[in-house]
């Protein structure tokens, strides 16, 4: 019977009984404690479940580093499928990762056997090994792993034949077992649960001594005991009136649950187990000290303090065993943590908007994350030129004008300045307006329905409304500066003339913007969702307005309103 065939059965069913108690130990509370019995403590079960299932929900991806320091997902790599979707013939990725991480959480160690098939690394199966059946020894030739099969036979592996994951370790060889190191805490929780169970089994009666007058025989005492058990033992029979003969006296020999502070001890066990695993208490059902604000902070702590060590442990071990020896660091695997950052639509769109306007992400990349189709011009990165001094913008304009000038030295035809230096400035201003618009319209949608909602929307977007004035205020400095740049060495104009052009263009800009927003609201099946996506309009709308601004300027020149 081979190793792989044994692993196939063990991953589909429970391991043999002799393994369940292997390396288990007794606690000071008199309970046998190992990873199997520890799972009988609800807090341990909840912590292991939260850690392992959350980890298993993250996709594992293989990336390739390029020469410029970037990376791309290497779907063609032979290990991509094994890590992402099908580690072995009998398990999917979720089952595989949840088992690997559950072993790591319960025992501090987890082992994976990589089975190379069909020409080496071109085909691979990854088999999780039961940590209870694996022993590690350090020899003069390195680490040796001994795995005990179901029939008692043993398989031996060198250190480079298994992937060994370990969390906290003192010797660098074996990870510390959290259940055994804290067996008193786990044993006390098991003993408390056992005590409560026995108390209810006895109908709520504590153990005690029944004093009987006279000198009854053993047979009479046995009959009295059996009668008592028949009438009062078990929770179903609790609450019945106890009838005893005159002279009989019952003396309790154990403390009551109140005297033993059973409830306090049960709550302390939850806190203690959560402390051992670093899991926020609200994630395992203890909400007595949680508020809306601190739950959000604790959830972030779960990702950064509790889950992150598991992520880095797995990534480090798998990269060291599967990639570095073969690829020299060109390829690597990484767990995609973006899944943990999935939040509400408003939070997500605001984060994406900042990434787009900050030059970290393209518009179409952000739209793909919202399952929206790409837009024309959305594949260019926006550069945050609004942090550049104004003098630098003039230099950019002058350089662009010189590069575009005629080679024969003749004077160029009057034209609008290049729009690229102004794109981010306009997108930033429109972004501020859109964020205010989102908040205002969302409040209207929440407060009103039907025709009343439509009436309030129309009032909000009316010609002399406060929003149109706000949009004009945030856009006016940019449009006015654009006309000033246009006037340099190209068009003769005075301050009042440029102010008039700016005011006229802003009226048209506000009308176009408000009509677009109103049309999207009335056409959307889910107006709330449409509003949440508005922050992504800033870049494309800035492009449109700057193109119209250039046309407007050319129109003023053609009409002879200015010139030299």
Coordinates of C-alpha atoms in Angstrom, one line a residue:
X1 CA 0.0 0.0 0.0
X2 CA 1.7 3.2 -1.2
X3 CA 1.9 6.7 0.3
X4 CA -0.3 8.3 -2.4
X5 CA -3.0 5.7 -2.1
X6 CA -3.1 6.1 1.6
X7 CA -3.3 9.9 1.3
X8 CA -6.2 9.6 -1.1
X9 CA -8.2 7.7 1.5
X10 CA -7.1 9.9 4.5
X11 CA -8.0 13.1 2.7
X12 CA -11.5 11.8 2.0
X13 CA -12.2 10.2 5.3
X14 CA -11.1 10.4 9.0
X15 CA -7.7 9.0 9.7
X16 CA -7.4 5.8 11.8
X17 CA -8.4 5.8 15.4
X18 CA -4.8 5.3 16.7
X19 CA -3.8 8.6 15.1
X20 CA -6.6 10.6 16.8
X21 CA -5.0 10.1 20.3
X22 CA -1.4 10.1 19.0
X23 CA 0.7 12.7 21.0
X24 CA -2.3 13.6 23.0
X25 CA -1.7 14.5 26.7
X26 CA -3.7 14.9 29.9
X27 CA -4.4 18.3 31.3
X28 CA -4.5 19.4 34.9
X29 CA -8.3 19.3 34.8
X30 CA -8.1 15.5 34.1
X31 CA -9.0 15.6 30.4
X32 CA -7.2 14.1 27.5
X33 CA -6.2 16.9 25.2
X34 CA -5.1 16.6 21.6
X35 CA -6.1 18.3 18.4
X36 CA -9.2 16.1 18.0
X37 CA -10.5 16.6 21.5
X38 CA -9.6 20.3 21.4
X39 CA -12.0 20.8 18.5
X40 CA -14.7 19.8 21.0
X41 CA -14.2 23.3 22.6
X42 CA -16.4 25.6 20.6
X43 CA -14.0 28.5 20.8
X44 CA -11.1 26.3 19.4
X45 CA -13.4 25.1 16.6
X46 CA -14.5 28.6 15.8
X47 CA -10.9 30.0 15.7
X48 CA -9.6 27.1 13.5
X49 CA -12.6 27.4 11.2
X50 CA -12.3 31.2 10.8
X51 CA -8.6 31.0 10.1
X52 CA -8.6 27.9 7.7
X53 CA -11.8 28.8 5.8
X54 CA -10.8 32.4 5.3
X55 CA -7.4 31.4 4.1
X56 CA -8.9 28.8 1.7
X57 CA -11.1 31.5 0.3
X58 CA -8.1 33.3 -1.1
X59 CA -7.0 32.3 -4.6
X60 CA -3.3 31.2 -5.0
X61 CA -1.7 32.7 -8.1
X62 CA 1.6 32.2 -9.9
X63 CA 3.3 35.3 -11.1
X64 CA 6.3 36.0 -13.4
X65 CA 8.7 38.9 -12.7
X66 CA 9.6 41.0 -15.8
X67 CA 12.8 42.9 -16.4
X68 CA 11.3 46.2 -15.5
X69 CA 10.4 45.0 -12.0
X70 CA 6.7 44.4 -12.7
X71 CA 4.8 41.1 -12.7
X72 CA 2.0 39.3 -14.5
X73 CA -0.1 36.3 -13.7
X74 CA 1.6 33.3 -15.4
X75 CA -1.3 31.2 -16.4
X76 CA 0.8 29.1 -18.7
X77 CA 3.1 27.9 -15.8
X78 CA 2.7 24.2 -15.0
X79 CA 2.0 24.8 -11.3
X80 CA -0.7 27.4 -12.0
X81 CA -3.5 24.9 -12.1
X82 CA -2.3 22.9 -9.1
X83 CA -2.1 25.9 -6.9
X84 CA -5.2 27.7 -8.2
X85 CA -7.8 25.1 -8.7
X86 CA -6.9 21.4 -8.6
X87 CA -4.0 20.5 -6.2
X88 CA -4.6 16.7 -6.6
X89 CA -7.1 14.4 -8.3
X90 CA -9.4 14.1 -5.2
X91 CA -9.4 17.6 -3.8
X92 CA -10.3 21.1 -5.0
X93 CA -8.3 24.1 -3.9
X94 CA -10.7 25.1 -1.1
X95 CA -10.5 21.6 0.5
X96 CA -6.8 21.4 0.1
X97 CA -6.0 24.8 1.6
X98 CA -8.5 24.5 4.5
X99 CA -6.9 21.2 5.5
X100 CA -3.3 22.5 5.2
X101 CA -4.1 25.6 7.3
X102 CA -6.2 23.7 9.9
X103 CA -3.3 21.4 10.6
X104 CA -1.1 24.4 10.9
X105 CA -3.5 26.1 13.4
X106 CA -4.0 22.9 15.5
X107 CA -0.5 21.5 15.5
X108 CA 1.8 24.4 14.5
X109 CA 3.0 22.2 11.6
X110 CA 1.6 21.2 8.3
X111 CA 3.1 19.0 5.6
X112 CA 2.5 18.7 1.8
X113 CA 3.9 16.0 -0.4
X114 CA 4.6 17.2 -4.0
X115 CA 4.1 14.3 -6.4
X116 CA 5.8 15.0 -9.8
X117 CA 4.2 13.2 -12.8
X118 CA 4.3 13.3 -16.6
X119 CA 7.8 14.6 -17.1
X120 CA 8.7 16.3 -13.7
X121 CA 7.3 19.8 -13.0
X122 CA 5.1 19.8 -16.1
X123 CA 2.6 17.8 -14.0
X124 CA 2.3 17.9 -10.2
X125 CA -0.1 16.8 -7.5
X126 CA 0.0 18.3 -4.0
X127 CA -1.0 16.0 -1.2
X128 CA -1.6 17.3 2.3
X129 CA -0.2 14.9 4.9
X130 CA -1.7 14.3 8.3
X131 CA 0.6 16.1 10.7
X132 CA -0.3 13.6 13.5
X133 CA 1.4 10.8 11.6
X134 CA 4.6 12.7 10.8
X135 CA 7.8 12.9 12.9
X136 CA 10.7 15.1 12.2
X137 CA 14.3 14.3 13.2
X138 CA 17.5 16.3 12.7
X139 CA 20.4 14.2 11.5
X140 CA 23.9 14.9 10.3
X141 CA 22.7 14.8 6.7
X142 CA 19.8 17.2 7.4
X143 CA 16.1 16.9 8.4
X144 CA 14.4 13.5 8.0
X145 CA 10.7 13.1 8.0
X146 CA 9.1 9.8 9.0
X147 CA 5.5 9.3 8.0
X148 CA 3.5 6.4 9.4
X149 CA 1.1 4.7 7.1
X150 CA -2.3 3.3 8.0
X151 CA -1.0 -0.3 8.3
X152 CA 1.9 0.8 10.5
X153 CA 4.6 0.8 7.9
X154 CA 6.8 3.9 7.7
X155 CA 7.9 6.1 4.8
X156 CA 11.0 8.3 5.1
X157 CA 11.6 11.6 3.3
X158 CA 14.5 13.9 3.0
X159 CA 14.0 17.6 3.8
X160 CA 13.7 18.5 0.1
X161 CA 11.0 15.9 -0.6
X162 CA 8.3 17.5 1.6
X163 CA 7.0 21.0 2.0
X164 CA 7.1 21.7 5.7
X165 CA 5.1 24.7 7.0
X166 CA 5.6 25.8 10.6
X167 CA 4.5 28.9 12.5
X168 CA 6.1 29.8 15.8
X169 CA 9.3 27.7 16.4
X170 CA 12.1 27.7 18.9
X171 CA 14.6 25.5 17.1
X172 CA 13.7 26.1 13.4
X173 CA 13.0 22.5 12.9
X174 CA 9.5 21.9 14.3
X175 CA 6.7 24.4 15.0
X176 CA 5.3 24.7 18.5
X177 CA 2.0 22.9 19.1
X178 CA -0.6 25.5 20.4
X179 CA -3.0 22.9 21.7
X180 CA -0.3 21.0 23.7
X181 CA 1.3 24.2 25.0
X182 CA -2.1 25.4 26.2
X183 CA -3.5 22.1 27.2
X184 CA -4.5 23.4 30.7
X185 CA -6.7 26.1 29.1
X186 CA -8.2 23.6 26.6
X187 CA -8.6 20.9 29.3
X188 CA -10.4 23.3 31.6
X189 CA -12.8 24.3 28.8
X190 CA -13.4 20.6 28.1
X191 CA -13.9 19.8 31.8
X192 CA -16.4 22.7 32.2
X193 CA -18.4 21.4 29.3
X194 CA -18.3 17.9 30.7
X195 CA -19.4 19.1 34.1
X196 CA -22.3 21.0 32.6
X197 CA -23.3 18.0 30.5
X198 CA -23.2 15.6 33.6
X199 CA -25.2 18.1 35.7
X200 CA -28.0 18.2 33.1
X201 CA -27.8 14.4 32.7
X202 CA -28.5 14.2 36.4
X203 CA -31.5 16.5 36.1
X204 CA -29.6 19.4 37.6
X205 CA -28.9 17.6 40.9
X206 CA -25.4 17.9 42.2
X207 CA -23.6 14.8 43.6
X208 CA -24.5 14.2 47.2
X209 CA -24.9 11.9 50.2
X210 CA -28.3 10.5 51.2
X211 CA -28.6 9.7 54.9
X212 CA -31.1 7.0 55.7
X213 CA -32.3 6.3 59.3
X214 CA -31.8 2.9 60.7
X215 CA -29.5 0.2 59.3
X216 CA -30.8 -0.7 55.8
X217 CA -29.3 -3.6 54.0
X218 CA -27.3 -3.3 50.8
X219 CA -30.3 -4.5 48.8
X220 CA -32.5 -1.8 50.2
X221 CA -30.0 0.9 49.5
X222 CA -29.7 -0.3 45.9
X223 CA -33.4 -0.1 45.5
X224 CA -33.5 3.4 46.9
X225 CA -30.7 4.5 44.5
X226 CA -32.4 2.9 41.5
X227 CA -35.7 4.5 42.3
X228 CA -34.0 7.9 42.6
X229 CA -32.3 7.5 39.3
X230 CA -35.5 6.4 37.6
X231 CA -37.5 9.4 38.8
X232 CA -35.0 12.3 38.8
X233 CA -32.0 11.4 36.6
X234 CA -31.7 13.1 33.1
X235 CA -32.7 16.6 32.0
X236 CA -36.1 15.4 30.8
X237 CA -37.1 14.4 34.3
X238 CA -35.8 17.6 36.0
X239 CA -38.3 19.7 37.9
X240 CA -40.2 16.8 39.4
X241 CA -41.0 17.0 43.2
X242 CA -38.8 14.7 45.2
X243 CA -40.6 12.7 47.8
X244 CA -38.6 11.0 50.5
X245 CA -39.4 9.3 53.7
X246 CA -39.2 10.9 57.1
X247 CA -35.8 11.0 58.4
X248 CA -34.0 10.9 55.0
X249 CA -31.5 13.7 54.5
X250 CA -29.6 14.8 51.3
X251 CA -26.2 16.4 51.7
X252 CA -24.6 17.9 48.5
X253 CA -21.0 16.8 48.0
X254 CA -20.2 19.2 45.1
X255 CA -20.4 22.9 44.5
X256 CA -23.2 24.4 42.5
X257 CA -22.5 25.9 39.0
X258 CA -23.0 29.3 40.6
X259 CA -20.5 28.6 43.3
X260 CA -18.0 27.3 40.7
X261 CA -18.6 30.5 38.6
X262 CA -19.3 28.3 35.6
X263 CA -20.6 31.1 33.4
X264 CA -17.6 33.3 34.1
X265 CA -15.2 30.4 33.4
X266 CA -17.0 29.6 30.1
X267 CA -16.6 33.3 29.0
X268 CA -13.0 33.3 30.1
X269 CA -12.3 30.2 28.1
X270 CA -13.5 31.9 25.0
X271 CA -11.3 35.0 25.6
X272 CA -8.3 32.8 26.4
X273 CA -8.7 30.7 23.2
X274 CA -9.2 33.8 21.1
X275 CA -6.0 35.2 22.7
X276 CA -4.0 32.1 21.8
X277 CA -5.0 32.2 18.2
X278 CA -5.1 36.0 17.8
X279 CA -8.7 36.0 16.5
X280 CA -10.9 39.0 17.4
X281 CA -13.6 37.8 19.8
X282 CA -16.5 39.1 17.7
X283 CA -15.4 36.7 14.9
X284 CA -16.1 33.7 17.2
X285 CA -19.4 35.0 18.5
X286 CA -18.4 37.0 21.6
X287 CA -19.9 40.4 21.1
X288 CA -20.4 41.8 24.6
X289 CA -17.5 44.3 24.2
X290 CA -17.9 45.0 20.5
X291 CA -19.2 48.2 18.9
X292 CA -19.6 49.1 15.2
X293 CA -16.4 51.2 15.3
X294 CA -14.1 48.7 17.0
X295 CA -15.4 45.7 15.0
X296 CA -14.1 47.4 11.9
X297 CA -10.7 47.9 13.5
X298 CA -10.6 44.4 14.8
X299 CA -11.5 43.0 11.4
X300 CA -8.5 44.8 10.0
X301 CA -6.4 43.4 12.9
X302 CA -7.5 39.9 12.0
X303 CA -6.1 40.3 8.5
X304 CA -2.8 42.0 9.5
X305 CA -2.1 40.3 12.8
X306 CA -3.8 36.9 12.7
X307 CA -4.0 35.8 9.1
X308 CA -0.9 37.5 7.6
X309 CA 1.6 35.1 9.4
X310 CA -0.3 32.1 7.8
X311 CA -0.1 33.8 4.4
X312 CA 3.6 34.5 4.6
X313 CA 4.3 31.1 6.1
X314 CA 2.7 29.3 3.1
X315 CA 4.1 31.6 0.5
X316 CA 7.6 31.3 1.8
X317 CA 7.5 27.5 2.1
X318 CA 6.0 26.9 -1.3
X319 CA 8.2 29.4 -3.1
X320 CA 11.3 27.9 -1.5
X321 CA 10.3 24.3 -2.3
X322 CA 8.7 24.7 -5.8
X323 CA 10.1 27.8 -7.5
X324 CA 13.4 29.0 -6.3
X325 CA 15.4 25.9 -7.0
X326 CA 14.1 25.7 -10.6
X327 CA 13.4 29.2 -11.7
X328 CA 15.9 31.3 -9.7
X329 CA 13.1 33.6 -8.4
X330 CA 11.7 34.4 -11.8
X331 CA 8.3 32.8 -10.9
X332 CA 6.7 32.9 -7.5
X333 CA 3.3 32.1 -5.9
X334 CA 1.3 34.5 -3.8
X335 CA -2.1 34.4 -2.1
X336 CA -4.4 37.1 -3.5
X337 CA -5.3 39.2 -0.5
X338 CA -7.6 41.5 -2.5
X339 CA -10.5 39.2 -1.7
X340 CA -10.2 40.3 2.0
X341 CA -10.5 43.9 1.0
X342 CA -14.0 43.4 -0.6
X343 CA -16.1 46.1 1.1
X344 CA -19.3 48.0 0.4
X345 CA -19.7 49.5 -3.0
X346 CA -19.3 53.1 -1.8
X347 CA -16.0 52.3 -0.1
X348 CA -14.7 50.3 -3.0
X349 CA -15.5 52.9 -5.7
X350 CA -13.9 55.6 -3.6
X351 CA -10.8 53.6 -3.2
X352 CA -10.7 52.8 -6.9
X353 CA -11.3 56.5 -7.8
X354 CA -8.3 57.5 -5.7
X355 CA -6.2 54.8 -7.3
X356 CA -7.2 56.1 -10.8
X357 CA -6.6 59.8 -10.1
X358 CA -3.4 59.0 -8.3
X359 CA -1.9 57.2 -11.2
X360 CA -1.9 53.7 -9.6
X361 CA -4.6 52.2 -11.8
X362 CA -6.1 52.8 -15.2
X363 CA -9.8 53.7 -15.6
X364 CA -10.6 50.4 -17.4
X365 CA -8.7 48.4 -14.7
X366 CA -11.0 50.0 -12.1
X367 CA -14.1 49.3 -14.2
X368 CA -13.2 45.6 -14.6
X369 CA -13.1 45.3 -10.8
X370 CA -16.7 46.6 -10.8
X371 CA -17.6 44.3 -13.6
X372 CA -18.2 47.3 -15.9
X373 CA -17.3 47.4 -19.6
X374 CA -14.2 49.3 -20.7
X375 CA -14.5 52.9 -22.1
X376 CA -12.6 54.5 -24.9
X377 CA -9.4 56.3 -23.6
X378 CA -9.5 54.4 -20.3
X379 CA -6.2 52.5 -20.8
X380 CA -4.0 55.4 -20.1
X381 CA -2.6 56.2 -16.6
X382 CA -3.4 59.5 -15.1
X383 CA -0.4 61.5 -13.8
X384 CA -1.2 63.7 -10.7
X385 CA 0.2 66.9 -12.2
X386 CA -1.9 68.9 -9.8
X387 CA 1.0 68.5 -7.3
X388 CA 3.4 70.2 -9.8
X389 CA 4.0 74.0 -9.4
X390 CA 2.1 76.2 -11.8
X391 CA 5.4 77.4 -13.3
X392 CA 6.1 73.8 -14.3
X393 CA 2.8 73.6 -16.2
X394 CA 3.8 76.7 -18.2
X395 CA 7.1 75.0 -19.0
X396 CA 5.3 71.9 -20.2
X397 CA 3.1 74.0 -22.4
X398 CA 6.0 75.9 -23.9
X399 CA 7.9 72.7 -24.6
X400 CA 4.9 71.1 -26.3
X401 CA 4.4 74.3 -28.3
X402 CA 8.0 74.3 -29.5
X403 CA 7.9 70.6 -30.4
X404 CA 4.8 71.1 -32.5
X405 CA 6.0 74.3 -34.3
X406 CA 6.6 74.4 -38.1
X407 CA 10.1 73.4 -39.2
X408 CA 10.4 76.3 -41.8
X409 CA 10.2 79.0 -39.1
X410 CA 6.8 80.3 -40.3
X411 CA 4.3 81.3 -37.7
X412 CA 2.0 78.5 -36.7
X413 CA -1.7 78.7 -37.1
X414 CA -3.4 79.7 -33.9
X415 CA -4.5 76.6 -32.0
X416 CA -5.6 75.6 -28.5
X417 CA -2.9 74.5 -26.0
X418 CA -2.3 70.8 -25.5
X419 CA -4.8 69.3 -23.1
X420 CA -2.6 66.6 -21.4
X421 CA -1.1 68.8 -18.7
X422 CA -4.7 69.9 -17.7
X423 CA -6.3 66.5 -17.7
X424 CA -5.5 65.6 -14.1
X425 CA -6.4 69.0 -12.8
X426 CA -9.8 68.8 -14.5
X427 CA -10.3 65.2 -13.3
X428 CA -9.4 66.2 -9.7
X429 CA -11.9 69.0 -9.7
X430 CA -14.6 66.9 -11.3
X431 CA -13.8 64.2 -8.8
X432 CA -14.5 66.5 -5.9
X433 CA -17.8 67.6 -7.5
X434 CA -18.8 64.0 -8.1
X435 CA -18.1 63.0 -4.5
X436 CA -20.4 65.8 -3.2
X437 CA -23.0 64.9 -5.8
X438 CA -22.8 61.2 -4.8
X439 CA -23.5 62.1 -1.1
X440 CA -26.3 64.5 -1.9
X441 CA -28.1 62.3 -4.4
X442 CA -27.7 59.2 -2.2
X443 CA -29.4 61.0 0.6
X444 CA -32.3 61.9 -1.8
X445 CA -32.7 58.3 -2.9
X446 CA -32.7 57.0 0.6
X447 CA -35.3 59.6 1.8
X448 CA -37.7 59.7 -1.1
X449 CA -39.5 57.3 -3.5
X450 CA -41.4 57.5 -6.8
X451 CA -42.6 60.8 -8.1
X452 CA -41.4 62.6 -4.9
X453 CA -37.9 61.3 -5.5
X454 CA -37.9 62.5 -9.2
X455 CA -39.1 66.0 -8.1
X456 CA -36.3 66.3 -5.6
X457 CA -33.8 65.2 -8.2
X458 CA -35.0 67.8 -10.6
X459 CA -34.8 70.5 -8.0
X460 CA -31.2 69.4 -7.1
X461 CA -30.1 69.7 -10.8
X462 CA -32.0 72.9 -11.6
X463 CA -30.3 75.7 -13.5
X464 CA -29.5 78.0 -10.6
X465 CA -29.2 75.3 -8.0
X466 CA -26.5 75.0 -5.4
X467 CA -24.8 72.0 -7.0
X468 CA -24.3 73.8 -10.4
X469 CA -22.8 76.7 -8.5
X470 CA -20.4 74.3 -6.6
X471 CA -19.4 72.6 -9.9
X472 CA -18.6 76.1 -11.4
X473 CA -16.6 77.1 -8.3
X474 CA -14.3 74.0 -8.4
X475 CA -13.9 74.1 -12.2
X476 CA -13.5 77.9 -12.7
X477 CA -9.8 78.2 -11.6
X478 CA -8.8 75.5 -14.1
X479 CA -10.8 76.8 -17.1
X480 CA -9.6 80.4 -16.4
X481 CA -5.9 79.2 -16.2
X482 CA -6.4 77.3 -19.4
X483 CA -7.6 80.5 -21.2
X484 CA -4.6 82.4 -19.8
X485 CA -2.2 79.7 -21.1
X486 CA -4.0 79.9 -24.5
X487 CA -3.4 83.6 -24.6
X488 CA 0.4 83.3 -24.2
X489 CA 2.0 84.3 -27.5
X490 CA -1.0 83.0 -29.4
X491 CA -4.2 85.0 -28.7
X492 CA -4.5 88.6 -27.5
X493 CA -7.1 88.9 -24.8
X494 CA -7.8 90.9 -21.6
X495 CA -8.8 89.6 -18.2
X496 CA -12.5 90.5 -18.5
X497 CA -12.7 88.7 -21.9
X498 CA -11.2 85.6 -20.5
X499 CA -13.5 85.7 -17.5
X500 CA -16.5 86.0 -19.9
X501 CA -15.3 83.0 -21.9
X502 CA -14.8 81.0 -18.6
X503 CA -18.3 81.9 -17.4
X504 CA -20.0 81.0 -20.7
X505 CA -18.1 77.7 -20.9
X506 CA -18.9 76.7 -17.3
X507 CA -22.6 77.2 -17.9
X508 CA -22.5 74.7 -20.7
X509 CA -20.3 72.3 -18.6
X510 CA -22.7 72.3 -15.7
X511 CA -25.7 71.7 -18.1
X512 CA -23.9 68.7 -19.7
X513 CA -22.9 67.2 -16.4
X514 CA -26.3 67.5 -14.7
X515 CA -28.1 66.2 -17.8
X516 CA -25.8 63.2 -17.9
X517 CA -26.3 62.4 -14.2
X518 CA -30.1 62.9 -14.4
X519 CA -30.3 60.6 -17.5
X520 CA -28.3 57.9 -15.8
X521 CA -30.5 58.0 -12.7
X522 CA -33.8 57.7 -14.7
X523 CA -32.4 55.0 -16.9
X524 CA -30.9 52.8 -14.2
X525 CA -32.8 49.9 -12.8
X526 CA -30.9 50.3 -9.5
X527 CA -30.2 54.1 -9.1
X528 CA -28.3 53.6 -5.9
X529 CA -25.7 51.4 -7.7
X530 CA -25.5 53.9 -10.6
X531 CA -24.7 56.7 -8.1
X532 CA -21.9 54.6 -6.4
X533 CA -20.1 54.3 -9.8
X534 CA -20.0 58.0 -10.5
X535 CA -16.6 58.5 -9.0
X536 CA -15.2 56.7 -12.0
X537 CA -16.6 59.4 -14.3
X538 CA -14.0 62.0 -13.4
X539 CA -11.3 61.0 -15.9
X540 CA -13.4 60.4 -19.0
X541 CA -15.5 63.4 -18.3
X542 CA -12.4 65.6 -18.0
X543 CA -11.3 64.4 -21.4
X544 CA -14.6 65.3 -22.9
X545 CA -14.7 68.8 -21.4
X546 CA -11.2 69.6 -22.4
X547 CA -11.8 68.5 -25.9
X548 CA -15.0 70.7 -26.0
X549 CA -12.9 73.6 -24.4
X550 CA -10.4 73.3 -27.3
X551 CA -13.3 73.5 -29.8
X552 CA -14.8 76.4 -28.0
X553 CA -11.4 78.3 -28.1
X554 CA -11.0 77.6 -31.8
X555 CA -14.5 78.9 -32.4
X556 CA -13.7 82.2 -30.6
X557 CA -10.6 82.6 -32.8
X558 CA -12.5 81.8 -36.0
X559 CA -15.2 84.3 -35.0
X560 CA -12.5 87.0 -34.7
X561 CA -13.2 87.7 -31.1
X562 CA -9.5 88.0 -30.4
X563 CA -6.2 88.0 -32.3
X564 CA -3.1 89.9 -33.1

